[in-house]
Amino acid sequence: MPGENLSRDEARERAALLSVDGYEVALDLRSAVGESAEAVRTFRSVTTIRFRRTGEGDATFVDLLAPSVTSVTLNGRALDPAAVFDGARIALDGLADENVLVVDAQCAYSRTGEGMHRFVDPEDGEVYLYTQYEPADARRVYANFEQPDLKAPYRFEVTAPEGWTVWSNGAGEQGADGVWRFAETKPISTYITCVVAGPYHYVTDTYRRGDVEIPLGAMCRKGLAKHFDADDVFLITKQGFDFFHDNFGFPYPFGKYDQAFVPEYNLGAMENPGMVTFTEEYIYRGKVTRAAYERRANTVLHEMAHMWFGDLVTMVWWDDLWLKESFADFMGSFSLAEATRFTDSWVTFANNRKAWAYRADQLPSTHPVTADIRDLEDAKLNFDGITYAKGASVLKQLVAYAGRDAFLEGARRYFQRHAYGNTRLSDLLSVLEETSGRDMKSWSKSWLQTSGVNVLAPEVTYDSEGRITELAVLQEGEELRPHRIAVGLYRLTDGQLTRYARTETDVAGVRTVVEALAGSERPELVLVNDDDLTYCKVRFDEGSLDTLRAHLGDITDPLARALCWSALWNLTRDGLMPARDFVSAVLAFAGRETDIGVLQMVHAWARTAVTHYAAPAWREEGGRLLAEGGLRELRLAAPGSEHQLTWARFFAATASSDADLQLLEGLLAGTARIDGLDVDQELRWALLSPLAEYGRADEARIGEELARDDTASGKRHQVRLLASRPSAAVKAQAWAQVVESDALSNALVGATIAGFAPSSQRELTAPYAEKYFAVIERIWAERSIQIGMDVVRGLFPAYQDRPETLAATDAWLAEHADAAPALRRLVLESRDDLARALRAQECDALEG
């Protein structure tokens, strides 16, 4: 039998053979607590599946990843577990037209965030459970047909430790026998079923509108209750329901709406209908900026959009993952801008989300939005910047192309026709053709079925009086796509760079003349893709680039300014602008950036420019300049403002000199002050981080900080800082904990990796480049796919940015042509990042 990986062909064959009438799942989770709980790593799972044979054949299989199976009964006939269960599948033969399968198994608690995750709170010893399945980990908790197109209703019942509360997709209550029983769900896929159990802090509210009434709940660990601003979560939730009910024409179909913020979560959130799960990182323990609340609100709305795109209507197979993720990503920003206080969410989208897409679309693993997903390993890796952010960008372009009303009417018809069913790309295109009158097949071929990002650049000529004689938009790329764009002309007036002319036009082919702007006065800046209507990289003519070098901070419109920052960053990444020039722009203009989310993104780019893209000979100087600039802006920022907090974090991240580190020590000790800066616990960890990295905070000092913050979050910070200390023994221990042992939870694996190789410790971590290539195939084979991804990505020797590392990567790829495709993809992506860094360093060195 094949192993854990399910192929698309196998799923098709199984879907052609059978349909599922329903599941009854009984879980006994009492083993999660008690004196023997740490030794007992399993729980009892009894699953009853009722299914019908609808095709030819009398044999199939059920998916189950479990340490052991106690019994298997098919239509009253007992099957020998040793004969039919191979650790990943239960083989079934002799199928009848109507079948009842009962599987009694011992399933494992997880420490990797996959399946039934078990977390022990270090603060009070309480145990918390939650499930996470996408794309295919429900089989770690109960036996099932693990593919999205075999939807069915579910009934869950859970026996839990005394004093616990249990939640699932449907409404539930505890019976006199102590068992929690939950209402039957609508037909849904396995990957969005869910169970949350434990002594969670739980808050309730109700959404009411006309005849619609939806019970709302929100929960977190008891230790986070004092920080939990559930009122704001409920506010965004209600605003989201208003927006989606107004625009989707299909009332929320899943009854209640609980939202759980859970520990050690691998994702941002998961759209389980009626029981959405989020990372508890969205509960803020200290002061954060407006951008943090915007990110959380966006995630809340993204998951809510999934109730329709993904849960109500689900893709047949993971090829069409974009049918849910691209739409949810787009709808998150769309609803955020129109229904909440975050009216500038499209600025964040342009500057942040699209940066993720641009990077992914230039990797060797780039793929069309509608991808070729051969199996579950492919599916796991395709939750990427293309499926999410590029797909959302393409949908934004579609709204500009087809019209907002036509787009939303298409969505309404899509839900009505396919409710509780499964769809493919063609199902969506057919309704959009009906509502827009546009040829969606050709649009889809260009935008959804090809990969790569286009480059758009202006070409401008002027007459003797300085007026535009012709403005053309040049397009580059393997696939020349149709773009609906705006072109803006900007000029300086009283020290402000403002737009004085704008036109929308359709761009097609290599060169498109924008006739509407002929005769306009000469601009200081020509901005192609103004208002960010399409998905492309923007270039500038020389005059516009000179203007940005001198006046980027003078652009008054936040979105236009964000687009210019993004374009300059893409020039830097592409090796067309020296990294030190980008750093100069940051030092000159970041202090004037009003949008806090854009500022935080610019800070991240500036650090990457110095640590990866700057010529090695200039790297130390670049770091010093960033730290000096960060401290200057920190002192200039308004006391107590979110800009002050953002600059404080940036300064801490770039500090390296004795004077800078002494200032950080003073801020921690209270002997130094910056007016208005509240050094709360989260900021304390940020200030302590460089002290550990540069050897000024030892294990005892880090332990003192943990004693102040002996929580789950504090433990993660402590583990990260311990791994970051500049010692060969420390690196050996951290490597062994991640690579040679599976004792750490997913969160602590991530924390150790995050601290292992700071950019300042290139020489110290150099010996691990060779070790990395020696172990990754074993890691991939032995660990879960989530931990495998974390290790292969996180321990790649990115800071050994020398041609020798590139050659070693190429040698591994050549020698491991038969390695798992998903593993090779991860290594190829890291290789591409390294090669890009070396090219950018060559560009920067020309300025030296």
mmCIF file with all atom_site columns, C-alpha atoms in Angstrom, residues 227-288:
data_model
loop_
_atom_site.group_PDB
_atom_site.id
_atom_site.type_symbol
_atom_site.label_atom_id
_atom_site.label_alt_id
_atom_site.label_comp_id
_atom_site.label_asym_id
_atom_site.label_entity_id
_atom_site.label_seq_id
_atom_site.pdbx_PDB_ins_code
_atom_site.Cartn_x
_atom_site.Cartn_y
_atom_site.Cartn_z
_atom_site.occupancy
_atom_site.B_iso_or_equiv
_atom_site.pdbx_formal_charge
_atom_site.auth_seq_id
_atom_site.auth_comp_id
_atom_site.auth_asym_id
_atom_site.auth_atom_id
_atom_site.pdbx_PDB_model_num
ATOM 1  C CA . HIS A 1 227 ? -5.273  40.577 27.599 1.00 0.00 ? 227 HIS A CA 1
ATOM 2  C CA . PHE A 1 228 ? -8.237  39.374 25.506 1.00 0.00 ? 228 PHE A CA 1
ATOM 3  C CA . ASP A 1 229 ? -10.140 42.238 23.864 1.00 0.00 ? 229 ASP A CA 1
ATOM 4  C CA . ALA A 1 230 ? -13.087 40.105 22.780 1.00 0.00 ? 230 ALA A CA 1
ATOM 5  C CA . ASP A 1 231 ? -15.252 43.196 22.242 1.00 0.00 ? 231 ASP A CA 1
ATOM 6  C CA . ASP A 1 232 ? -13.107 44.257 19.298 1.00 0.00 ? 232 ASP A CA 1
ATOM 7  C CA . VAL A 1 233 ? -13.162 40.738 17.853 1.00 0.00 ? 233 VAL A CA 1
ATOM 8  C CA . PHE A 1 234 ? -16.963 40.738 18.080 1.00 0.00 ? 234 PHE A CA 1
ATOM 9  C CA . LEU A 1 235 ? -17.149 44.219 16.532 1.00 0.00 ? 235 LEU A CA 1
ATOM 10 C CA . ILE A 1 236 ? -15.206 43.113 13.458 1.00 0.00 ? 236 ILE A CA 1
ATOM 11 C CA . THR A 1 237 ? -17.206 39.873 13.336 1.00 0.00 ? 237 THR A CA 1
ATOM 12 C CA . LYS A 1 238 ? -20.525 41.729 13.263 1.00 0.00 ? 238 LYS A CA 1
ATOM 13 C CA . GLN A 1 239 ? -19.283 44.203 10.663 1.00 0.00 ? 239 GLN A CA 1
ATOM 14 C CA . GLY A 1 240 ? -18.152 41.270 8.552  1.00 0.00 ? 240 GLY A CA 1
ATOM 15 C CA . PHE A 1 241 ? -21.498 39.528 8.766  1.00 0.00 ? 241 PHE A CA 1
ATOM 16 C CA . ASP A 1 242 ? -23.201 42.787 7.727  1.00 0.00 ? 242 ASP A CA 1
ATOM 17 C CA . PHE A 1 243 ? -20.938 43.081 4.688  1.00 0.00 ? 243 PHE A CA 1
ATOM 18 C CA . PHE A 1 244 ? -21.218 39.473 3.529  1.00 0.00 ? 244 PHE A CA 1
ATOM 19 C CA . HIS A 1 245 ? -24.969 39.294 4.051  1.00 0.00 ? 245 HIS A CA 1
ATOM 20 C CA . ASP A 1 246 ? -25.353 42.506 2.040  1.00 0.00 ? 246 ASP A CA 1
ATOM 21 C CA . ASN A 1 247 ? -23.230 41.250 -0.835 1.00 0.00 ? 247 ASN A CA 1
ATOM 22 C CA . PHE A 1 248 ? -23.488 37.446 -0.984 1.00 0.00 ? 248 PHE A CA 1
ATOM 23 C CA . GLY A 1 249 ? -27.254 36.986 -0.975 1.00 0.00 ? 249 GLY A CA 1
ATOM 24 C CA . PHE A 1 250 ? -26.926 33.750 1.014  1.00 0.00 ? 250 PHE A CA 1
ATOM 25 C CA . PRO A 1 251 ? -27.334 33.866 4.811  1.00 0.00 ? 251 PRO A CA 1
ATOM 26 C CA . TYR A 1 252 ? -24.557 32.395 6.931  1.00 0.00 ? 252 TYR A CA 1
ATOM 27 C CA . PRO A 1 253 ? -25.413 28.682 6.818  1.00 0.00 ? 253 PRO A CA 1
ATOM 28 C CA . PHE A 1 254 ? -23.628 27.045 9.761  1.00 0.00 ? 254 PHE A CA 1
ATOM 29 C CA . GLY A 1 255 ? -25.568 28.095 12.881 1.00 0.00 ? 255 GLY A CA 1
ATOM 30 C CA . LYS A 1 256 ? -23.288 29.392 15.644 1.00 0.00 ? 256 LYS A CA 1
ATOM 31 C CA . TYR A 1 257 ? -19.969 31.182 15.113 1.00 0.00 ? 257 TYR A CA 1
ATOM 32 C CA . ASP A 1 258 ? -17.225 30.480 17.644 1.00 0.00 ? 258 ASP A CA 1
ATOM 33 C CA . GLN A 1 259 ? -13.676 31.811 17.321 1.00 0.00 ? 259 GLN A CA 1
ATOM 34 C CA . ALA A 1 260 ? -10.887 30.136 19.321 1.00 0.00 ? 260 ALA A CA 1
ATOM 35 C CA . PHE A 1 261 ? -7.443  31.675 19.815 1.00 0.00 ? 261 PHE A CA 1
ATOM 36 C CA . VAL A 1 262 ? -5.193  28.696 20.474 1.00 0.00 ? 262 VAL A CA 1
ATOM 37 C CA . PRO A 1 263 ? -1.530  28.088 21.418 1.00 0.00 ? 263 PRO A CA 1
ATOM 38 C CA . GLU A 1 264 ? 1.319   26.763 19.257 1.00 0.00 ? 264 GLU A CA 1
ATOM 39 C CA . TYR A 1 265 ? -0.682  27.259 16.077 1.00 0.00 ? 265 TYR A CA 1
ATOM 40 C CA . ASN A 1 266 ? 1.119   26.739 12.770 1.00 0.00 ? 266 ASN A CA 1
ATOM 41 C CA . LEU A 1 267 ? -1.143  29.050 10.778 1.00 0.00 ? 267 LEU A CA 1
ATOM 42 C CA . GLY A 1 268 ? -2.742  32.431 11.123 1.00 0.00 ? 268 GLY A CA 1
ATOM 43 C CA . ALA A 1 269 ? -6.209  30.884 11.258 1.00 0.00 ? 269 ALA A CA 1
ATOM 44 C CA . MET A 1 270 ? -8.443  28.099 9.910  1.00 0.00 ? 270 MET A CA 1
ATOM 45 C CA . GLU A 1 271 ? -11.976 28.429 8.576  1.00 0.00 ? 271 GLU A CA 1
ATOM 46 C CA . ASN A 1 272 ? -13.679 25.513 10.333 1.00 0.00 ? 272 ASN A CA 1
ATOM 47 C CA . PRO A 1 273 ? -17.391 26.335 9.931  1.00 0.00 ? 273 PRO A CA 1
ATOM 48 C CA . GLY A 1 274 ? -18.912 27.390 13.219 1.00 0.00 ? 274 GLY A CA 1
ATOM 49 C CA . MET A 1 275 ? -15.560 26.859 15.010 1.00 0.00 ? 275 MET A CA 1
ATOM 50 C CA . VAL A 1 276 ? -12.849 29.077 13.518 1.00 0.00 ? 276 VAL A CA 1
ATOM 51 C CA . THR A 1 277 ? -9.381  28.715 15.046 1.00 0.00 ? 277 THR A CA 1
ATOM 52 C CA . PHE A 1 278 ? -6.720  31.451 15.208 1.00 0.00 ? 278 PHE A CA 1
ATOM 53 C CA . THR A 1 279 ? -3.194  31.724 16.495 1.00 0.00 ? 279 THR A CA 1
ATOM 54 C CA . GLU A 1 280 ? -3.216  33.233 19.961 1.00 0.00 ? 280 GLU A CA 1
ATOM 55 C CA . GLU A 1 281 ? -0.520  35.636 18.739 1.00 0.00 ? 281 GLU A CA 1
ATOM 56 C CA . TYR A 1 282 ? -3.538  37.773 17.801 1.00 0.00 ? 282 TYR A CA 1
ATOM 57 C CA . ILE A 1 283 ? -4.106  38.387 21.507 1.00 0.00 ? 283 ILE A CA 1
ATOM 58 C CA . TYR A 1 284 ? -1.711  41.201 22.293 1.00 0.00 ? 284 TYR A CA 1
ATOM 59 C CA . ARG A 1 285 ? 0.097   41.080 25.619 1.00 0.00 ? 285 ARG A CA 1
ATOM 60 C CA . GLY A 1 286 ? 1.594   44.551 25.235 1.00 0.00 ? 286 GLY A CA 1
ATOM 61 C CA . LYS A 1 287 ? 1.214   47.704 23.241 1.00 0.00 ? 287 LYS A CA 1
ATOM 62 C CA . VAL A 1 288 ? 0.975   47.149 19.486 1.00 0.00 ? 288 VAL A CA 1
#
